[in-house]
mmCIF file of C-alpha atoms and ligand atoms in Angstrom:
data_model
loop_
_atom_site.group_PDB
_atom_site.id
_atom_site.type_symbol
_atom_site.label_atom_id
_atom_site.label_comp_id
_atom_site.label_asym_id
_atom_site.label_seq_id
_atom_site.Cartn_x
_atom_site.Cartn_y
_atom_site.Cartn_z
ATOM 1 C CA MET S 1 6.302 37.284 4.229
ATOM 2 C CA ALA S 2 6.791 33.614 5.203
ATOM 3 C CA GLU S 3 8.776 31.331 2.861
ATOM 4 C CA PRO S 4 6.587 28.977 0.798
ATOM 5 C CA THR S 5 6.386 25.505 2.376
ATOM 6 C CA ARG S 6 7.966 22.930 0.086
ATOM 7 C CA VAL S 7 7.738 19.257 1.057
ATOM 8 C CA VAL S 8 8.546 15.882 -0.438
ATOM 9 C CA CYS S 9 6.489 12.682 -0.539
ATOM 10 C CA PRO S 10 9.240 10.098 -1.105
ATOM 11 C CA GLY S 11 8.886 6.437 -1.964
ATOM 12 C CA SER S 12 9.416 3.585 -4.376
ATOM 13 C CA PHE S 13 5.965 4.005 -5.978
ATOM 14 C CA ASP S 14 6.220 0.660 -7.784
ATOM 15 C CA PRO S 15 3.464 1.498 -8.667
ATOM 16 C CA VAL S 16 1.644 4.468 -7.124
ATOM 17 C CA THR S 17 -1.560 3.416 -5.287
ATOM 18 C CA ASN S 18 -4.678 5.274 -4.210
ATOM 19 C CA GLY S 19 -3.223 5.171 -0.694
ATOM 20 C CA HIS S 20 -0.205 7.175 -1.900
ATOM 21 C CA LEU S 21 -2.525 9.560 -3.740
ATOM 22 C CA ASP S 22 -4.589 10.116 -0.597
ATOM 23 C CA ILE S 23 -1.449 11.325 1.187
ATOM 24 C CA ILE S 24 -0.214 13.377 -1.801
ATOM 25 C CA GLU S 25 -3.585 15.127 -2.224
ATOM 26 C CA ARG S 26 -3.874 15.929 1.459
ATOM 27 C CA ALA S 27 -0.252 17.176 1.558
ATOM 28 C CA SER S 28 -1.063 19.420 -1.418
ATOM 29 C CA ARG S 29 -3.802 21.079 0.668
ATOM 30 C CA LEU S 30 -1.511 21.574 3.667
ATOM 31 C CA PHE S 31 1.652 22.811 1.953
ATOM 32 C CA ASP S 32 2.429 25.272 -0.839
ATOM 33 C CA GLU S 33 4.404 22.828 -2.962
ATOM 34 C CA VAL S 34 4.684 19.037 -2.943
ATOM 35 C CA VAL S 35 7.361 17.083 -4.806
ATOM 36 C CA VAL S 36 6.667 13.368 -5.225
ATOM 37 C CA ALA S 37 10.167 11.875 -5.370
ATOM 38 C CA VAL S 38 10.809 8.327 -6.580
ATOM 39 C CA LEU S 39 13.875 6.586 -5.154
ATOM 40 C CA VAL S 40 16.195 5.199 -7.840
ATOM 41 C CA ASN S 41 17.502 2.051 -6.190
ATOM 42 C CA GLU S 42 20.097 0.337 -8.394
ATOM 43 C CA SER S 43 20.038 -2.815 -6.258
ATOM 44 C CA LYS S 44 16.238 -3.264 -6.452
ATOM 45 C CA LYS S 45 14.887 -3.340 -9.992
ATOM 46 C CA GLY S 46 11.144 -3.400 -9.241
ATOM 47 C CA LEU S 47 8.279 -4.097 -11.628
ATOM 48 C CA PHE S 48 8.086 -0.741 -13.421
ATOM 49 C CA ALA S 49 11.071 1.247 -14.716
ATOM 50 C CA ILE S 50 11.575 4.665 -13.076
ATOM 51 C CA PRO S 51 10.353 6.706 -16.124
ATOM 52 C CA GLU S 52 7.089 4.739 -16.150
ATOM 53 C CA ARG S 53 6.591 5.171 -12.392
ATOM 54 C CA LEU S 54 7.111 8.929 -12.840
ATOM 55 C CA GLU S 55 4.668 9.041 -15.757
ATOM 56 C CA LEU S 56 1.968 7.147 -13.823
ATOM 57 C CA ILE S 57 2.337 9.506 -10.833
ATOM 58 C CA ALA S 58 2.301 12.575 -13.113
ATOM 59 C CA GLN S 59 -0.935 11.385 -14.758
ATOM 60 C CA ALA S 60 -2.587 10.628 -11.415
ATOM 61 C CA THR S 61 -1.656 14.017 -9.939
ATOM 62 C CA SER S 62 -2.258 16.184 -13.038
ATOM 63 C CA HIS S 63 -5.289 17.805 -11.314
ATOM 64 C CA LEU S 64 -3.046 19.106 -8.494
ATOM 65 C CA PRO S 65 -1.241 22.255 -9.711
ATOM 66 C CA ASN S 66 1.179 22.429 -6.766
ATOM 67 C CA VAL S 67 2.382 18.822 -7.123
ATOM 68 C CA SER S 68 5.414 17.882 -9.229
ATOM 69 C CA VAL S 69 7.260 14.624 -9.797
ATOM 70 C CA ASP S 70 10.966 13.879 -9.625
ATOM 71 C CA SER S 71 13.416 11.046 -8.923
ATOM 72 C CA PHE S 72 16.420 10.931 -6.618
ATOM 73 C CA GLN S 73 19.403 8.755 -5.762
ATOM 74 C CA GLY S 74 21.285 8.499 -2.484
ATOM 75 C CA LEU S 75 20.150 10.048 0.777
ATOM 76 C CA LEU S 76 16.743 11.696 0.884
ATOM 77 C CA VAL S 77 18.047 14.526 3.082
ATOM 78 C CA ASP S 78 20.738 15.356 0.501
ATOM 79 C CA TYR S 79 18.035 15.549 -2.185
ATOM 80 C CA CYS S 80 15.975 17.816 0.104
ATOM 81 C CA THR S 81 18.940 20.122 0.716
ATOM 82 C CA ASP S 82 19.794 20.228 -3.005
ATOM 83 C CA VAL S 83 16.292 21.267 -4.076
ATOM 84 C CA GLY S 84 15.317 23.430 -1.080
ATOM 85 C CA ILE S 85 12.803 21.121 0.598
ATOM 86 C CA THR S 86 12.287 21.509 4.351
ATOM 87 C CA GLY S 87 9.807 18.731 5.147
ATOM 88 C CA ILE S 88 9.123 15.068 4.407
ATOM 89 C CA VAL S 89 5.513 13.853 4.361
ATOM 90 C CA LYS S 90 4.774 10.179 4.998
ATOM 91 C CA GLY S 91 1.541 8.250 5.443
ATOM 92 C CA LEU S 92 1.008 5.932 8.385
ATOM 93 C CA ARG S 93 -1.328 2.980 7.884
ATOM 94 C CA THR S 94 -0.552 0.854 10.913
ATOM 95 C CA ALA S 95 1.573 0.716 14.061
ATOM 96 C CA SER S 96 4.184 -1.269 12.123
ATOM 97 C CA ASP S 97 4.486 1.635 9.652
ATOM 98 C CA PHE S 98 5.159 3.891 12.640
ATOM 99 C CA ASP S 99 7.823 1.500 14.010
ATOM 100 C CA TYR S 100 9.515 1.485 10.592
ATOM 101 C CA GLU S 101 9.200 5.222 9.942
ATOM 102 C CA LEU S 102 10.076 6.718 13.324
ATOM 103 C CA PRO S 103 13.808 5.760 13.330
ATOM 104 C CA MET S 104 14.103 7.074 9.751
ATOM 105 C CA ALA S 105 12.477 10.351 10.769
ATOM 106 C CA HIS S 106 14.890 10.686 13.715
ATOM 107 C CA MET S 107 17.874 9.757 11.549
ATOM 108 C CA ASN S 108 16.895 12.280 8.887
ATOM 109 C CA THR S 109 16.593 15.008 11.537
ATOM 110 C CA HIS S 110 19.920 13.890 13.024
ATOM 111 C CA MET S 111 21.586 14.356 9.622
ATOM 112 C CA SER S 112 19.858 17.577 8.581
ATOM 113 C CA GLN S 113 17.304 20.270 9.384
ATOM 114 C CA VAL S 114 14.634 18.341 7.475
ATOM 115 C CA ASP S 115 11.596 17.351 9.568
ATOM 116 C CA THR S 116 9.069 14.588 8.925
ATOM 117 C CA VAL S 117 5.302 15.097 9.085
ATOM 118 C CA PHE S 118 3.137 11.982 9.416
ATOM 119 C CA LEU S 119 -0.402 11.891 8.062
ATOM 120 C CA ALA S 120 -2.771 9.108 9.083
ATOM 121 C CA THR S 121 -3.698 7.243 5.902
ATOM 122 C CA SER S 122 -7.450 7.403 5.289
ATOM 123 C CA HIS S 123 -9.027 4.246 6.707
ATOM 124 C CA GLN S 124 -10.252 2.969 3.325
ATOM 125 C CA PHE S 125 -6.621 2.680 2.171
ATOM 126 C CA SER S 126 -5.165 1.337 5.413
ATOM 127 C CA PHE S 127 -4.599 -2.114 3.890
ATOM 128 C CA VAL S 128 -3.306 -0.966 0.491
ATOM 129 C CA SER S 129 0.344 -1.369 -0.509
ATOM 130 C CA SER S 130 2.056 -1.590 -3.903
ATOM 131 C CA SER S 131 3.299 -5.090 -3.108
ATOM 132 C CA LEU S 132 -0.119 -6.466 -2.074
ATOM 133 C CA VAL S 133 -1.791 -4.923 -5.121
ATOM 134 C CA LYS S 134 0.799 -6.563 -7.402
ATOM 135 C CA GLU S 135 0.264 -9.872 -5.635
ATOM 136 C CA ILE S 136 -3.515 -9.881 -6.044
ATOM 137 C CA VAL S 137 -3.405 -8.821 -9.714
ATOM 138 C CA LYS S 138 -0.876 -11.593 -10.353
ATOM 139 C CA GLY S 139 -3.294 -13.995 -8.720
ATOM 140 C CA GLY S 140 -6.124 -12.902 -11.022
ATOM 141 C CA ALA S 141 -8.070 -10.681 -8.577
ATOM 142 C CA ASP S 142 -9.522 -7.247 -9.329
ATOM 143 C CA ALA S 143 -7.675 -4.229 -7.892
ATOM 144 C CA THR S 144 -10.230 -1.640 -9.043
ATOM 145 C CA GLY S 145 -10.394 1.249 -6.572
ATOM 146 C CA LEU S 146 -7.010 0.471 -5.043
ATOM 147 C CA VAL S 147 -4.904 2.106 -7.765
ATOM 148 C CA PRO S 148 -5.573 4.741 -10.460
ATOM 149 C CA ASP S 149 -7.173 3.317 -13.641
ATOM 150 C CA ALA S 150 -4.019 3.798 -15.738
ATOM 151 C CA VAL S 151 -1.993 1.874 -13.140
ATOM 152 C CA LEU S 152 -4.608 -0.888 -13.063
ATOM 153 C CA ALA S 153 -4.401 -1.239 -16.844
ATOM 154 C CA ARG S 154 -0.577 -1.497 -16.757
ATOM 155 C CA LEU S 155 -0.685 -4.012 -13.894
ATOM 156 C CA GLN S 156 -3.159 -6.172 -15.766
ATOM 157 C CA GLU S 157 -1.062 -6.036 -18.965
ATOM 158 C CA THR S 158 2.082 -6.915 -17.040
ATOM 159 C CA LEU S 159 0.952 -9.373 -14.353
ATOM 160 C CA ALA S 160 -2.529 -10.776 -14.891
ATOM 161 C CA PRO S 161 -2.567 -14.535 -15.553
HETATM 162 O O1 PNS C 1 8.083 3.390 -0.656
HETATM 163 P P1 PNS C 1 9.210 2.985 0.251
HETATM 164 O O2 PNS C 1 10.073 1.950 -0.417
HETATM 165 O O3 PNS C 1 8.739 2.561 1.619
HETATM 166 O O4 PNS C 1 10.100 4.312 0.462
HETATM 167 C C1 PNS C 1 11.237 4.309 1.302
HETATM 168 C C2 PNS C 1 12.081 5.582 1.089
HETATM 169 C C3 PNS C 1 12.431 5.772 -0.374
HETATM 170 C C4 PNS C 1 11.280 6.782 1.544
HETATM 171 C C5 PNS C 1 13.340 5.428 1.982
HETATM 172 O O5 PNS C 1 13.904 4.173 1.732
HETATM 173 C C6 PNS C 1 14.389 6.491 1.716
HETATM 174 O O6 PNS C 1 14.227 7.623 2.125
HETATM 175 N N1 PNS C 1 15.457 6.106 0.987
HETATM 176 C C7 PNS C 1 16.511 7.001 0.579
HETATM 177 C C8 PNS C 1 17.840 6.636 1.243
HETATM 178 C C9 PNS C 1 17.959 7.284 2.625
HETATM 179 O O7 PNS C 1 17.824 8.477 2.759
HETATM 180 N N2 PNS C 1 18.203 6.441 3.620
HETATM 181 C C10 PNS C 1 18.333 6.860 4.984
HETATM 182 C C11 PNS C 1 16.990 6.866 5.698
HETATM 183 S S1 PNS C 1 17.152 7.416 7.376
#
C-alpha cells in the first residue's frame, strides 16, 4: 500500500486569511494529511504572537479533520525531514508570487528530497494578503469576507482607529 501523503502549508500567517484557507482546504482534499506550519522568526515580531496565530488557524480549520497546526524555526526542509513531510504546498496569486516562490522551491529541492506543489489561488482571493488586510483595517475599512470572522474581530480590536 502507498505511504500516506503528508504535506506542509508553511507561512507567517500574521494573520491567516481566507486566501490561505482556500489553499489549505484544497490541499486537504488532495493529500492525506496537511500540516499548517507557522514560521517563528525571531527577527520579525509581527502583529500577532505565534500562539495566537496558531489558535486562529486551528479555529478556522477545525472542520478539516486531516489538517493540523504547528510552528517551526530554521529551515523549512529540516522541519519537513524531522516530521516526515514530503511536500510543500504554496498558493500562487500572481506572476510576482511565482517569481518569489520558484527559487525557493528549487533551493528546497536542492537541499532535500522535499518537492513543492503550487496551487493557483482562487480568483476571488487573488488580491488578498495579510499585510494588505492589516493596512485596510488600520485605515478604518471593512475586511469582512477576506479573513475568518474570529480574525476580523481580533484585527478590529487591535488595529481599527
Ligand atoms: O507567509 P510567508 O512569510 O510568505 O512565508 C514564507 C516562508 C515561511 C514559507 C519562507 O520564508 C520559509 O520557508 N522560511 C523558512 C526558512 C527557510 O527554509 N529558508 C530557505 C528558503 S529556500
